[in-house]
Short mmCIF file of C-alpha atoms in Angstrom, two decimals:
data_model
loop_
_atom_site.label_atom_id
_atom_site.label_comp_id
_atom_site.label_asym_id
_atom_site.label_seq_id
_atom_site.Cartn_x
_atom_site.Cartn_y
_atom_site.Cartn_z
CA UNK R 1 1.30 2.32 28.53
CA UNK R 2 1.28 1.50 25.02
CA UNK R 3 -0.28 4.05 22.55
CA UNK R 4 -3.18 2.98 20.37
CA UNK R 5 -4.90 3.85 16.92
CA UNK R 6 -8.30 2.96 16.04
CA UNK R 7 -9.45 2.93 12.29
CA UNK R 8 -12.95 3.24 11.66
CA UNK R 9 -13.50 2.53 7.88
CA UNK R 10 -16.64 3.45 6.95
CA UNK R 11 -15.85 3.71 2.94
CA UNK R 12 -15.37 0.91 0.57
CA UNK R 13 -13.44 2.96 -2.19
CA UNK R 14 -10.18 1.83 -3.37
CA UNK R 15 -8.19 5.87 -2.38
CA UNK R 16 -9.97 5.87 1.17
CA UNK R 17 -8.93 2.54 2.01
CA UNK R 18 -5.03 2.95 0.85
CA UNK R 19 -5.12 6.02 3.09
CA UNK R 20 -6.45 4.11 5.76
CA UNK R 21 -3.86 1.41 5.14
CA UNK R 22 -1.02 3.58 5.01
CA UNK R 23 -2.08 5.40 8.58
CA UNK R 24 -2.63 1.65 10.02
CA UNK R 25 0.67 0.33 8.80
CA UNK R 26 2.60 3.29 9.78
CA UNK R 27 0.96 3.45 13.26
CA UNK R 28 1.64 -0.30 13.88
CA UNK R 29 5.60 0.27 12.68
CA UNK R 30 6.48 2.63 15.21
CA UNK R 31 5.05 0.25 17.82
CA UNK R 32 1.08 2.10 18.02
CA UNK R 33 -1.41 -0.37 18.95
CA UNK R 34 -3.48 -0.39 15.74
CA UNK R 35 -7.45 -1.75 15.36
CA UNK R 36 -9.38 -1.21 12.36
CA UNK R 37 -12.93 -1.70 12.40
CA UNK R 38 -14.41 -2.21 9.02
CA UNK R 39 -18.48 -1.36 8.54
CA UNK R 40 -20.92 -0.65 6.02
CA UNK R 41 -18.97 0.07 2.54
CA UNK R 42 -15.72 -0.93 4.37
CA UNK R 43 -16.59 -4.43 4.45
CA UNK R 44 -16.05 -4.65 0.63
CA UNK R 45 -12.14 -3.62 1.30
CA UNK R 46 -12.14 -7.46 3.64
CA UNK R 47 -14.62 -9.34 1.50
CA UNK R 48 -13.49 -12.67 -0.14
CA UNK R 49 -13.67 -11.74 -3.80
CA UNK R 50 -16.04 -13.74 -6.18
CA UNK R 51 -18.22 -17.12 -4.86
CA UNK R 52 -22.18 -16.74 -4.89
CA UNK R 53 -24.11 -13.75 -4.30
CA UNK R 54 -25.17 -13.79 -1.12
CA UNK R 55 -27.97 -12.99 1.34
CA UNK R 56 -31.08 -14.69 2.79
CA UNK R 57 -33.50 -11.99 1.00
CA UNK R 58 -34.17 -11.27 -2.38
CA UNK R 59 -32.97 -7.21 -1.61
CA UNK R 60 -30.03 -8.69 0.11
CA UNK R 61 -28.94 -10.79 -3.08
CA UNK R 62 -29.63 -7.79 -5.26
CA UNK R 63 -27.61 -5.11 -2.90
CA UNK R 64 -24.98 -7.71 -3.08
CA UNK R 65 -24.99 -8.23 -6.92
CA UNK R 66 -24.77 -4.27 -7.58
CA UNK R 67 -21.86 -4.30 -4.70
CA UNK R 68 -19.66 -7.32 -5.41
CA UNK R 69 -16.63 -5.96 -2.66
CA UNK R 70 -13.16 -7.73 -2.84
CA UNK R 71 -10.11 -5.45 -2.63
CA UNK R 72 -9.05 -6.29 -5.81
CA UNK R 73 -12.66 -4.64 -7.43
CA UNK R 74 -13.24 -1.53 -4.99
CA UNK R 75 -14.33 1.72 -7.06
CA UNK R 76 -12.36 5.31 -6.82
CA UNK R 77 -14.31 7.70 -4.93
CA UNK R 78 -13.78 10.37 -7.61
CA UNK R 79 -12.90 10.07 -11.44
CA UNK R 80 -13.87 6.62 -11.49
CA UNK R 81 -15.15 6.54 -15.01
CA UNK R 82 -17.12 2.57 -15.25
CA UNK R 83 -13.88 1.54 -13.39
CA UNK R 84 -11.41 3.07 -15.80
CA UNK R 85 -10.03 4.90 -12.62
CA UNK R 86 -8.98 2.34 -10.47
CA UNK R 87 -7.20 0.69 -13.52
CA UNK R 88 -5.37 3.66 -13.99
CA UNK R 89 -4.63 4.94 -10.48
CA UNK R 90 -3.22 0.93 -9.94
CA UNK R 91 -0.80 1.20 -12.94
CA UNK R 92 0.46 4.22 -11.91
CA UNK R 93 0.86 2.79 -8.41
CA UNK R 94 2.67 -0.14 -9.97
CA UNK R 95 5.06 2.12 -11.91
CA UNK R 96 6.06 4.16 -8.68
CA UNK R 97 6.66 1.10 -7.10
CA UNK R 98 4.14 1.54 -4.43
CA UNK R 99 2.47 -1.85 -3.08
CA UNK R 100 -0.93 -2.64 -4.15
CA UNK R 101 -4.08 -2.59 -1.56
CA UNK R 102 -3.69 -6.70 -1.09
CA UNK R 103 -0.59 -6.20 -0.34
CA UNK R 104 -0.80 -3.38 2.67
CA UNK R 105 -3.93 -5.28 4.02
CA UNK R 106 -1.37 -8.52 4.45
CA UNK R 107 1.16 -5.82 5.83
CA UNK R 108 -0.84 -4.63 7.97
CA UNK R 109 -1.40 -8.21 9.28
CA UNK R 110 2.19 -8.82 9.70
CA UNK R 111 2.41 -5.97 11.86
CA UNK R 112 -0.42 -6.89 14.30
CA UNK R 113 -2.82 -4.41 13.14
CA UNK R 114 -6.22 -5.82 14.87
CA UNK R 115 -8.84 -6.94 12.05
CA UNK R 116 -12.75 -6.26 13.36
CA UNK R 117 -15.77 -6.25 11.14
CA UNK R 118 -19.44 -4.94 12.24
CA UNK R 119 -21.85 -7.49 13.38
CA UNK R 120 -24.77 -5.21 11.94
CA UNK R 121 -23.45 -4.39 9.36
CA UNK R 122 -22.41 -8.14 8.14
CA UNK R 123 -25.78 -8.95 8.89
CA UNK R 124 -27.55 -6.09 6.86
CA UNK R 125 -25.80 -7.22 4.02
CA UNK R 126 -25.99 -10.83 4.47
CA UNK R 127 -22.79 -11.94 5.16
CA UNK R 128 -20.81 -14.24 7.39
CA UNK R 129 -17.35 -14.56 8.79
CA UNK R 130 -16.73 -17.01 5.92
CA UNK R 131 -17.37 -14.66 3.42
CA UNK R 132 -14.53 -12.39 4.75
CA UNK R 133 -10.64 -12.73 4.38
CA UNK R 134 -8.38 -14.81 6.98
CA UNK R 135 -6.83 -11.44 8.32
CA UNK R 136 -10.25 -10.65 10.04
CA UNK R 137 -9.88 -11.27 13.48
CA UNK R 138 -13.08 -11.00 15.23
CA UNK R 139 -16.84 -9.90 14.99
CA UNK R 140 -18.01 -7.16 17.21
CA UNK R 141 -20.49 -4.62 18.04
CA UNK R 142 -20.43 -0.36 19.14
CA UNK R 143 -19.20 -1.74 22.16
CA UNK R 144 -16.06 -3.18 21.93
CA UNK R 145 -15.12 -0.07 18.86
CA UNK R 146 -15.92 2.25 22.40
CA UNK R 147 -14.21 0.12 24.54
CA UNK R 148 -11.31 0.20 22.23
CA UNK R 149 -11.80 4.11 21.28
CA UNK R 150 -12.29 5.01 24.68
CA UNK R 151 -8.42 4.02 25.32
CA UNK R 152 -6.91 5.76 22.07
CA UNK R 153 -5.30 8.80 21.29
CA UNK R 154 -6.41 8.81 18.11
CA UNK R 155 -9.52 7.86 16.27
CA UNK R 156 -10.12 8.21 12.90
CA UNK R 157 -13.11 7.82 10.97
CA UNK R 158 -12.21 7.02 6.92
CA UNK Q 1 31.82 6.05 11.59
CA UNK Q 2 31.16 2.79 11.70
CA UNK Q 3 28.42 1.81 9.69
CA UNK Q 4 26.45 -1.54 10.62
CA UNK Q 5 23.73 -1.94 7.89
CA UNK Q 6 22.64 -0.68 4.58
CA UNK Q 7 19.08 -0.17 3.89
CA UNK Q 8 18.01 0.37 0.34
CA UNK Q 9 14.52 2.28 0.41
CA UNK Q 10 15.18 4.54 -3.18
CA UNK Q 11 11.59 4.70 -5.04
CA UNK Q 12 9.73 3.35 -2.44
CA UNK Q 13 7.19 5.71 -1.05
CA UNK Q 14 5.58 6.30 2.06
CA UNK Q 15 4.92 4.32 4.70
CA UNK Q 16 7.45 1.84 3.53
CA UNK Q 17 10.57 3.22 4.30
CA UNK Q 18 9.49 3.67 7.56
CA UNK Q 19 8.20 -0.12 7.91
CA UNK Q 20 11.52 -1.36 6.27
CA UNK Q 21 13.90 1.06 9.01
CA UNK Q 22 11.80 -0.53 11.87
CA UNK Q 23 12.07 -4.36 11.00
CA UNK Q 24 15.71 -3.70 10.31
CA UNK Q 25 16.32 -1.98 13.38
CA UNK Q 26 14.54 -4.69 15.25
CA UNK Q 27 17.36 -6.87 14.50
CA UNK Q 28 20.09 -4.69 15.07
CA UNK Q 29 22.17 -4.21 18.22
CA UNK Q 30 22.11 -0.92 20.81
CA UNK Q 31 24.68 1.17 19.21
CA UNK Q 32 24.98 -0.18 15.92
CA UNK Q 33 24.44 2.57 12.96
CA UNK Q 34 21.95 1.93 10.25
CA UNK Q 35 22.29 3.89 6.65
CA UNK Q 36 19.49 4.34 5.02
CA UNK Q 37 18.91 5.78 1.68
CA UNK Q 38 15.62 7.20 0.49
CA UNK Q 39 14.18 9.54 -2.76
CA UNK Q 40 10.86 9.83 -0.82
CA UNK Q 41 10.31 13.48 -0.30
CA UNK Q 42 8.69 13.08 2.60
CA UNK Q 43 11.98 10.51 4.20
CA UNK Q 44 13.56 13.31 5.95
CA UNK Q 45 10.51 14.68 7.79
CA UNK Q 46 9.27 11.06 8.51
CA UNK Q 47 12.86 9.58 9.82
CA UNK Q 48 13.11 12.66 11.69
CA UNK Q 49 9.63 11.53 13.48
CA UNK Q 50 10.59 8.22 14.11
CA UNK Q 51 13.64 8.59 15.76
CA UNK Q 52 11.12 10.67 17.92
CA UNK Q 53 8.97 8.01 19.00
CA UNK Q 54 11.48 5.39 18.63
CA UNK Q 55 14.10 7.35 20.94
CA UNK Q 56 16.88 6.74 18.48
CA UNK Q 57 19.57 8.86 17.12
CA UNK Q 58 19.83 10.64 13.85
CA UNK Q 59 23.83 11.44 13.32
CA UNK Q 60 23.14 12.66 10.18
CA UNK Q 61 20.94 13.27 6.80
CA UNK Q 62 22.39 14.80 3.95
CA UNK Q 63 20.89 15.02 0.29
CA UNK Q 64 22.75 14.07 -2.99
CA UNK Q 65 21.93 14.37 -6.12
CA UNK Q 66 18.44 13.78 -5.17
CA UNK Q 67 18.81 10.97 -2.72
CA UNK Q 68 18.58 10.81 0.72
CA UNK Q 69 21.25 9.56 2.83
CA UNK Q 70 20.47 8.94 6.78
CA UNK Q 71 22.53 7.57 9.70
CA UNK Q 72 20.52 6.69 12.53
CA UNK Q 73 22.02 4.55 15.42
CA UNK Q 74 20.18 2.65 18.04
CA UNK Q 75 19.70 3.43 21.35
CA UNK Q 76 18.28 1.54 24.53
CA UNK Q 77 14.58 3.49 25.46
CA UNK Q 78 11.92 1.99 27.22
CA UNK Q 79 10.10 1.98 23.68
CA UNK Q 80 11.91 -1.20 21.85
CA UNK Q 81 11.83 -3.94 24.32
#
């Protein structure tokens, strides 16, 4: 039987979702069945960057002005300094020649890692699968993230 | 020994060496002998790991000047179909 991984990430910053990345693409190289299920601040790491602010709600449309998401724009989760962080940690990433978090996430996708977002969590923000990247591949609830955990070894929680 | 392949992974970090050793190895024969070379410090404890899983062979890693060198040949396991 074929080993598997499962990914929870819970955090949208820009160091917890390049050592999620890293786990997932590893895992899925040495032939580990790998699912990551993105919800709450995760979703920001697999939102399509830019377009209108969205929501139905007034609270939704200001919850999703003051957290814009796109991997391109996530925060640090230390030292972030109004986004001076993230500028720095990427040019130092640059100059050790390591890829950049756009690039693992289509990596990732290469290597079959499984793409699932949180229905609830889409819908407490506002957001649809349209508003998320083309590597996503489905929707789902707690149940199919059990269904899947249930059969890995390992389950992490970023 | 007969080397195969040449794999160029100097300054890349972790996990890509790794990623680049398996898609190479994909395409390589049962027997053949990859070389790999590698400045990640973590490359010797990470190839050492994969070969693990993998069920290939490591026939050698040695360090110069700073840079890794690793043979690894592959074998037929249940693993790589």
């Amino acid at each position: 039987m074929t080993q598997t991984l499962t990914l929870i990430m819970f955090s949208g910053e820009l160091d917890k979702a390049l050592a999620g990345f890293n786990i997932a693409i590893g895992a899925s190289a040495v032939g580990i069945d790998t699912t990551i299920y993105f919800t709450f601040w995760g979703l920001n790491i697999i939102r399509k960057k830019g377009g209108l602010i969205k929501g139905k709600s007034i609270k939704q449309k200001l919850l999703n002005l003051m957290n814009r998401g796109g991997s391109d724009g996530l925060p640090l989760s230390r030292f972030n300094m109004f986004n001076l962080g993230p500028w720095m940690m990427k040019n130092i990433m640059k100059n050790s020649h390591m890829p950049t978090l756009r690039q693992m996430i289509a990596l990732a996708k290469i290597q079959d890692v499984k793409f699932v977002a949180c229905s609830s969590s889409l819908e407490m923000m506002g957001l649809k699968k349209d508003d998320l990247i083309e590597e996503v591949d489905e929707i789902a609830g707690v149940a199919t993230y059990l269904n899947i955990a249930s059969k890995s070894k390992i389950n992490l929680f970023i | 020994m007969k080397i195969s392949r040449k794999l160029d992974c100097r300054k890349l970090q972790c996990p890509m060496p790794i990623v680049k050793i398996v898609s190479t190895m994909k395409d390589m024969k049962y027997g053949e002998i990859l070389e790999v070379l590698a400045t990640d410090p973590a490359f010797t404890s990470d190839i050492k790991a994969l070969a693990e899983r993998t069920g290939n062979n490591i026939l050698e890693i040695k360090e110069e000047h700073g840079e890794f060198h690793a043979y690894i040949q592959k074998l037929k396991t249940k693993s790589q179909s």
